[in-house]
PDB file of C-alpha atoms and ligand atoms in Angstrom:
ATOM      1  CA  MET L   1     -60.730 -22.726-287.479  1.00 47.00           C
ATOM      2  CA  LYS L   2     -62.642 -21.279-284.557  1.00 55.00           C
ATOM      3  CA  ASN L   3     -61.179 -22.360-281.136  1.00 61.00           C
ATOM      4  CA  PRO L   4     -63.950 -23.703-278.744  1.00 65.00           C
ATOM      5  CA  ASN L   5     -61.266 -24.205-276.062  1.00 74.00           C
ATOM      6  CA  THR L   6     -60.880 -20.452-275.205  1.00 74.00           C
ATOM      7  CA  LYS L   7     -63.871 -20.524-272.898  1.00 76.00           C
ATOM      8  CA  LEU L   8     -63.134 -23.916-271.437  1.00 80.00           C
ATOM      9  CA  PHE L   9     -60.157 -23.223-269.195  1.00 87.00           C
ATOM     10  CA  SER L  10     -60.461 -20.389-266.736  1.00 89.00           C
ATOM     11  CA  PHE L  11     -58.700 -21.677-263.502  1.00 93.00           C
ATOM     12  CA  CYS L  12     -54.857 -21.367-263.479  1.00 94.00           C
ATOM     13  CA  PRO L  13     -52.998 -24.718-262.962  1.00 92.00           C
ATOM     14  CA  GLY L  14     -50.217 -22.701-261.200  1.00 94.00           C
ATOM     15  CA  CYS L  15     -52.022 -20.633-258.538  1.00 96.00           C
ATOM     16  CA  GLY L  16     -55.595 -21.900-258.735  1.00 95.00           C
ATOM     17  CA  LYS L  17     -57.102 -18.473-259.285  1.00 96.00           C
ATOM     18  CA  GLU L  18     -59.868 -17.887-261.978  1.00 94.00           C
ATOM     19  CA  ARG L  19     -57.567 -15.585-263.984  1.00 94.00           C
ATOM     20  CA  LEU L  20     -56.599 -17.669-267.088  1.00 92.00           C
ATOM     21  CA  ILE L  21     -56.992 -15.753-270.388  1.00 91.00           C
ATOM     22  CA  PRO L  22     -56.398 -17.370-273.802  1.00 90.00           C
ATOM     23  CA  ASP L  23     -53.510 -15.935-275.644  1.00 87.00           C
ATOM     24  CA  GLY L  24     -54.595 -17.410-278.980  1.00 79.00           C
ATOM     25  CA  ILE L  25     -55.176 -20.844-280.306  1.00 76.00           C
ATOM     26  CA  LYS L  26     -52.521 -22.758-278.184  1.00 82.00           C
ATOM     27  CA  SER L  27     -51.840 -21.024-274.887  1.00 88.00           C
ATOM     28  CA  PHE L  28     -53.348 -19.290-271.844  1.00 92.00           C
ATOM     29  CA  SER L  29     -51.868 -16.858-269.530  1.00 94.00           C
ATOM     30  CA  CYS L  30     -52.636 -16.272-265.834  1.00 95.00           C
ATOM     31  CA  ARG L  31     -53.336 -12.684-264.932  1.00 95.00           C
ATOM     32  CA  ALA L  32     -52.570 -13.314-261.260  1.00 95.00           C
ATOM     33  CA  CYS L  33     -49.219 -15.288-261.318  1.00 96.00           C
ATOM     34  CA  ASP L  34     -47.895 -15.194-264.905  1.00 90.00           C
ATOM     35  CA  PHE L  35     -48.169 -18.850-265.414  1.00 94.00           C
ATOM     36  CA  LYS L  36     -48.480 -19.875-269.091  1.00 93.00           C
ATOM     37  CA  PHE L  37     -50.569 -22.993-269.829  1.00 90.00           C
ATOM     38  CA  TYR L  38     -49.907 -24.548-273.262  1.00 89.00           C
ATOM     39  CA  LEU L  39     -52.261 -26.798-275.273  1.00 86.00           C
ATOM     40  CA  ASN L  40     -49.497 -28.696-277.106  1.00 90.00           C
ATOM     41  CA  THR L  41     -50.017 -31.002-279.993  1.00 93.00           C
ATOM     42  CA  ALA L  42     -50.585 -34.745-279.182  1.00 94.00           C
ATOM     43  CA  ALA L  43     -48.873 -37.454-281.198  1.00 97.00           C
ATOM     44  CA  ALA L  44     -50.839 -40.235-282.779  1.00 97.00           C
ATOM     45  CA  GLY L  45     -50.074 -43.006-285.274  1.00 98.00           C
ATOM     46  CA  ILE L  46     -51.672 -44.184-288.436  1.00 98.00           C
ATOM     47  CA  ALA L  47     -50.994 -47.682-289.927  1.00 98.00           C
ATOM     48  CA  LEU L  48     -50.925 -48.466-293.517  1.00 98.00           C
ATOM     49  CA  ILE L  49     -51.183 -52.251-293.724  1.00 98.00           C
ATOM     50  CA  PHE L  50     -51.260 -53.898-297.179  1.00 97.00           C
ATOM     51  CA  ASN L  51     -52.080 -57.486-298.060  1.00 97.00           C
ATOM     52  CA  PRO L  52     -49.985 -59.531-300.565  1.00 96.00           C
ATOM     53  CA  ASP L  53     -52.375 -58.340-303.330  1.00 96.00           C
ATOM     54  CA  ARG L  54     -51.198 -54.707-302.344  1.00 95.00           C
ATOM     55  CA  LYS L  55     -54.841 -53.962-301.061  1.00 97.00           C
ATOM     56  CA  LEU L  56     -55.049 -51.522-298.054  1.00 97.00           C
ATOM     57  CA  LEU L  57     -56.540 -52.491-294.674  1.00 98.00           C
ATOM     58  CA  VAL L  58     -59.491 -50.048-294.012  1.00 97.00           C
ATOM     59  CA  THR L  59     -61.474 -50.063-290.821  1.00 96.00           C
ATOM     60  CA  ARG L  60     -64.891 -48.577-289.808  1.00 96.00           C
ATOM     61  CA  ARG L  61     -65.155 -46.465-286.719  1.00 94.00           C
ATOM     62  CA  LYS L  62     -67.290 -47.892-283.817  1.00 93.00           C
ATOM     63  CA  ASN L  63     -67.386 -44.654-281.704  1.00 90.00           C
ATOM     64  CA  GLU L  64     -67.769 -40.917-281.998  1.00 86.00           C
ATOM     65  CA  PRO L  65     -66.265 -38.733-283.350  1.00 84.00           C
ATOM     66  CA  ALA L  66     -67.173 -39.667-286.903  1.00 88.00           C
ATOM     67  CA  ARG L  67     -68.833 -42.919-285.911  1.00 91.00           C
ATOM     68  CA  ASP L  68     -69.565 -45.433-288.739  1.00 94.00           C
ATOM     69  CA  THR L  69     -67.287 -43.704-291.153  1.00 96.00           C
ATOM     70  CA  LEU L  70     -64.165 -45.261-292.774  1.00 97.00           C
ATOM     71  CA  ASP L  71     -60.795 -44.943-290.963  1.00 96.00           C
ATOM     72  CA  LEU L  72     -57.294 -46.301-290.770  1.00 97.00           C
ATOM     73  CA  PRO L  73     -55.952 -48.198-287.769  1.00 97.00           C
ATOM     74  CA  GLY L  74     -54.028 -46.343-285.197  1.00 96.00           C
ATOM     75  CA  GLY L  75     -54.489 -44.001-282.217  1.00 94.00           C
ATOM     76  CA  PHE L  76     -52.854 -41.787-279.719  1.00 94.00           C
ATOM     77  CA  ILE L  77     -49.281 -42.512-278.569  1.00 97.00           C
ATOM     78  CA  GLU L  78     -49.187 -42.840-274.818  1.00 97.00           C
ATOM     79  CA  PRO L  79     -46.519 -41.150-272.489  1.00 95.00           C
ATOM     80  CA  ASP L  80     -43.164 -42.821-272.585  1.00 96.00           C
ATOM     81  CA  GLU L  81     -43.988 -44.769-275.863  1.00 97.00           C
ATOM     82  CA  THR L  82     -42.173 -44.289-279.085  1.00 97.00           C
ATOM     83  CA  ALA L  83     -44.472 -43.598-281.941  1.00 97.00           C
ATOM     84  CA  GLU L  84     -43.569 -47.117-283.186  1.00 97.00           C
ATOM     85  CA  GLN L  85     -44.361 -48.788-279.947  1.00 98.00           C
ATOM     86  CA  GLY L  86     -47.664 -47.025-279.713  1.00 98.00           C
ATOM     87  CA  LEU L  87     -48.784 -47.810-283.268  1.00 98.00           C
ATOM     88  CA  ILE L  88     -47.730 -51.633-282.720  1.00 98.00           C
ATOM     89  CA  ARG L  89     -49.896 -51.454-279.577  1.00 98.00           C
ATOM     90  CA  GLU L  90     -52.938 -49.908-281.263  1.00 97.00           C
ATOM     91  CA  VAL L  91     -52.783 -52.373-284.207  1.00 97.00           C
ATOM     92  CA  LYS L  92     -52.746 -55.167-281.752  1.00 97.00           C
ATOM     93  CA  GLU L  93     -55.703 -53.731-279.752  1.00 96.00           C
ATOM     94  CA  GLU L  94     -57.811 -52.902-282.742  1.00 95.00           C
ATOM     95  CA  LEU L  95     -57.038 -55.703-285.098  1.00 97.00           C
ATOM     96  CA  ASN L  96     -55.201 -58.362-283.227  1.00 97.00           C
ATOM     97  CA  LEU L  97     -52.375 -58.192-285.695  1.00 97.00           C
ATOM     98  CA  ASP L  98     -48.633 -58.196-284.806  1.00 98.00           C
ATOM     99  CA  VAL L  99     -46.644 -55.674-286.849  1.00 98.00           C
ATOM    100  CA  ASP L 100     -43.198 -56.956-287.796  1.00 96.00           C
ATOM    101  CA  ASP L 101     -41.730 -53.894-289.319  1.00 96.00           C
ATOM    102  CA  LEU L 102     -42.503 -50.189-289.709  1.00 97.00           C
ATOM    103  CA  THR L 103     -41.471 -47.644-292.389  1.00 97.00           C
ATOM    104  CA  TYR L 104     -42.106 -43.891-291.855  1.00 97.00           C
ATOM    105  CA  PHE L 105     -44.532 -42.573-294.542  1.00 96.00           C
ATOM    106  CA  CYS L 106     -45.567 -39.000-293.674  1.00 96.00           C
ATOM    107  CA  SER L 107     -47.225 -36.872-291.097  1.00 97.00           C
ATOM    108  CA  VAL L 108     -50.404 -34.995-291.038  1.00 97.00           C
ATOM    109  CA  PRO L 109     -51.479 -32.155-288.716  1.00 95.00           C
ATOM    110  CA  ASN L 110     -55.049 -32.723-287.430  1.00 91.00           C
ATOM    111  CA  ARG L 111     -57.735 -31.250-285.015  1.00 86.00           C
ATOM    112  CA  TYR L 112     -59.673 -33.746-283.170  1.00 80.00           C
ATOM    113  CA  LEU L 113     -62.862 -32.663-281.308  1.00 80.00           C
ATOM    114  CA  TYR L 114     -63.602 -34.875-278.389  1.00 79.00           C
ATOM    115  CA  ARG L 115     -66.885 -33.749-276.861  1.00 80.00           C
ATOM    116  CA  THR L 116     -66.180 -30.067-276.020  1.00 81.00           C
ATOM    117  CA  VAL L 117     -62.340 -30.034-276.244  1.00 83.00           C
ATOM    118  CA  LEU L 118     -60.591 -29.420-279.537  1.00 84.00           C
ATOM    119  CA  TYR L 119     -57.195 -31.185-279.474  1.00 85.00           C
ATOM    120  CA  SER L 120     -54.337 -30.442-281.795  1.00 90.00           C
ATOM    121  CA  VAL L 121     -52.888 -33.811-283.099  1.00 93.00           C
ATOM    122  CA  THR L 122     -49.794 -34.731-285.220  1.00 96.00           C
ATOM    123  CA  ASP L 123     -50.582 -37.869-287.009  1.00 97.00           C
ATOM    124  CA  LEU L 124     -47.510 -40.031-287.805  1.00 98.00           C
ATOM    125  CA  VAL L 125     -48.097 -42.514-290.705  1.00 98.00           C
ATOM    126  CA  PHE L 126     -46.183 -45.638-290.993  1.00 98.00           C
ATOM    127  CA  ILE L 127     -46.400 -48.446-293.476  1.00 98.00           C
ATOM    128  CA  CYS L 128     -46.621 -51.498-291.301  1.00 98.00           C
ATOM    129  CA  ARG L 129     -45.501 -54.976-292.488  1.00 98.00           C
ATOM    130  CA  VAL L 130     -47.677 -57.697-291.015  1.00 98.00           C
ATOM    131  CA  ALA L 131     -46.515 -61.205-291.945  1.00 96.00           C
ATOM    132  CA  ASP L 132     -49.434 -63.055-290.694  1.00 97.00           C
ATOM    133  CA  LEU L 133     -52.858 -61.486-291.458  1.00 97.00           C
ATOM    134  CA  THR L 134     -54.972 -64.438-290.463  1.00 97.00           C
ATOM    135  CA  PRO L 135     -55.628 -63.341-286.765  1.00 97.00           C
ATOM    136  CA  LEU L 136     -57.229 -60.220-288.183  1.00 95.00           C
ATOM    137  CA  THR L 137     -60.218 -59.547-285.707  1.00 95.00           C
ATOM    138  CA  PRO L 138     -61.838 -56.038-285.318  1.00 93.00           C
ATOM    139  CA  ALA L 139     -61.972 -55.011-281.690  1.00 91.00           C
ATOM    140  CA  ASP L 140     -61.826 -51.997-279.558  1.00 87.00           C
ATOM    141  CA  ASP L 141     -63.159 -48.970-281.325  1.00 87.00           C
ATOM    142  CA  VAL L 142     -63.232 -50.575-284.749  1.00 89.00           C
ATOM    143  CA  SER L 143     -66.506 -52.220-285.897  1.00 93.00           C
ATOM    144  CA  GLN L 144     -65.307 -53.574-289.188  1.00 95.00           C
ATOM    145  CA  ALA L 145     -62.008 -54.213-291.126  1.00 96.00           C
ATOM    146  CA  PHE L 146     -61.456 -55.156-294.769  1.00 97.00           C
ATOM    147  CA  PHE L 147     -58.957 -54.904-297.608  1.00 97.00           C
ATOM    148  CA  ALA L 148     -59.678 -52.420-300.458  1.00 96.00           C
ATOM    149  CA  ASP L 149     -57.996 -51.455-303.682  1.00 96.00           C
ATOM    150  CA  VAL L 150     -56.643 -47.888-303.131  1.00 94.00           C
ATOM    151  CA  ALA L 151     -57.808 -46.839-306.600  1.00 92.00           C
ATOM    152  CA  THR L 152     -61.446 -47.669-305.660  1.00 94.00           C
ATOM    153  CA  ILE L 153     -61.480 -46.033-302.289  1.00 95.00           C
ATOM    154  CA  ASP L 154     -63.579 -42.799-301.949  1.00 95.00           C
ATOM    155  CA  PRO L 155     -61.632 -40.425-299.674  1.00 95.00           C
ATOM    156  CA  ASN L 156     -64.968 -38.770-298.645  1.00 95.00           C
ATOM    157  CA  GLU L 157     -66.091 -41.901-296.857  1.00 96.00           C
ATOM    158  CA  PHE L 158     -63.437 -41.125-294.185  1.00 96.00           C
ATOM    159  CA  GLY L 159     -64.851 -39.047-291.441  1.00 93.00           C
ATOM    160  CA  LEU L 160     -61.699 -37.885-289.889  1.00 91.00           C
ATOM    161  CA  HIS L 161     -59.330 -35.344-291.630  1.00 92.00           C
ATOM    162  CA  SER L 162     -55.971 -37.253-291.515  1.00 94.00           C
ATOM    163  CA  PRO L 163     -57.017 -40.563-292.859  1.00 95.00           C
ATOM    164  CA  ARG L 164     -58.672 -38.746-295.722  1.00 96.00           C
ATOM    165  CA  VAL L 165     -55.520 -36.800-296.406  1.00 96.00           C
ATOM    166  CA  VAL L 166     -53.371 -40.047-296.402  1.00 97.00           C
ATOM    167  CA  ILE L 167     -55.741 -41.843-298.654  1.00 96.00           C
ATOM    168  CA  GLU L 168     -55.712 -38.942-301.215  1.00 96.00           C
ATOM    169  CA  LYS L 169     -51.935 -39.056-301.138  1.00 95.00           C
ATOM    170  CA  LEU L 170     -51.966 -42.791-301.680  1.00 95.00           C
ATOM    171  CA  ILE L 171     -54.395 -42.417-304.638  1.00 94.00           C
ATOM    172  CA  LYS L 172     -52.188 -39.716-306.167  1.00 93.00           C
ATOM    173  CA  GLN L 173     -49.035 -41.908-305.852  1.00 90.00           C
ATOM    174  CA  ASN L 174     -50.949 -44.873-307.424  1.00 81.00           C
ATOM    175  CA  ARG L 175     -51.758 -43.086-310.546  1.00 74.00           C
TER     176      ARG L 175
HETATM  177 ZN1  LIG X   1     -51.921 -18.198-261.732  1.00 80.74          ZN
END
């Protein structure tokens, strides 16, 4: 993928001079002081929440990027959070649900374009057990939430790469 970040950063965070040159997709070097600036991957969580009928909780995105397309609950892990804590927080914020238990499922490398900056993201996917689904209320950056039979979900309705990959994986497993 073309890297739009290469022209975004030119001032060195080390010496402040406008001598930052991209090395490749993930780092920049300062020609003045030898500082190396890395664009490291950010961690994010994705929640797979099934109801007692084994239907999957799917959401619709309220905001850009990929506004109005289908999505899965989750979001970026904040500094000093574990992936589990971050995902529990996001599920509470987006859906008002309390996650009782998490089981690691898989991870997906992703690129996330926010306005002009392309972020590298590592999405960590967990199966989240929620004992009480009655408080379910879409909020935050989620406009709609519903349960769907995995076999009937069209992965192409998911606007972002990672949830689409996860849905494809679930469909394959279900066969
Ligand atoms: Zn410098």
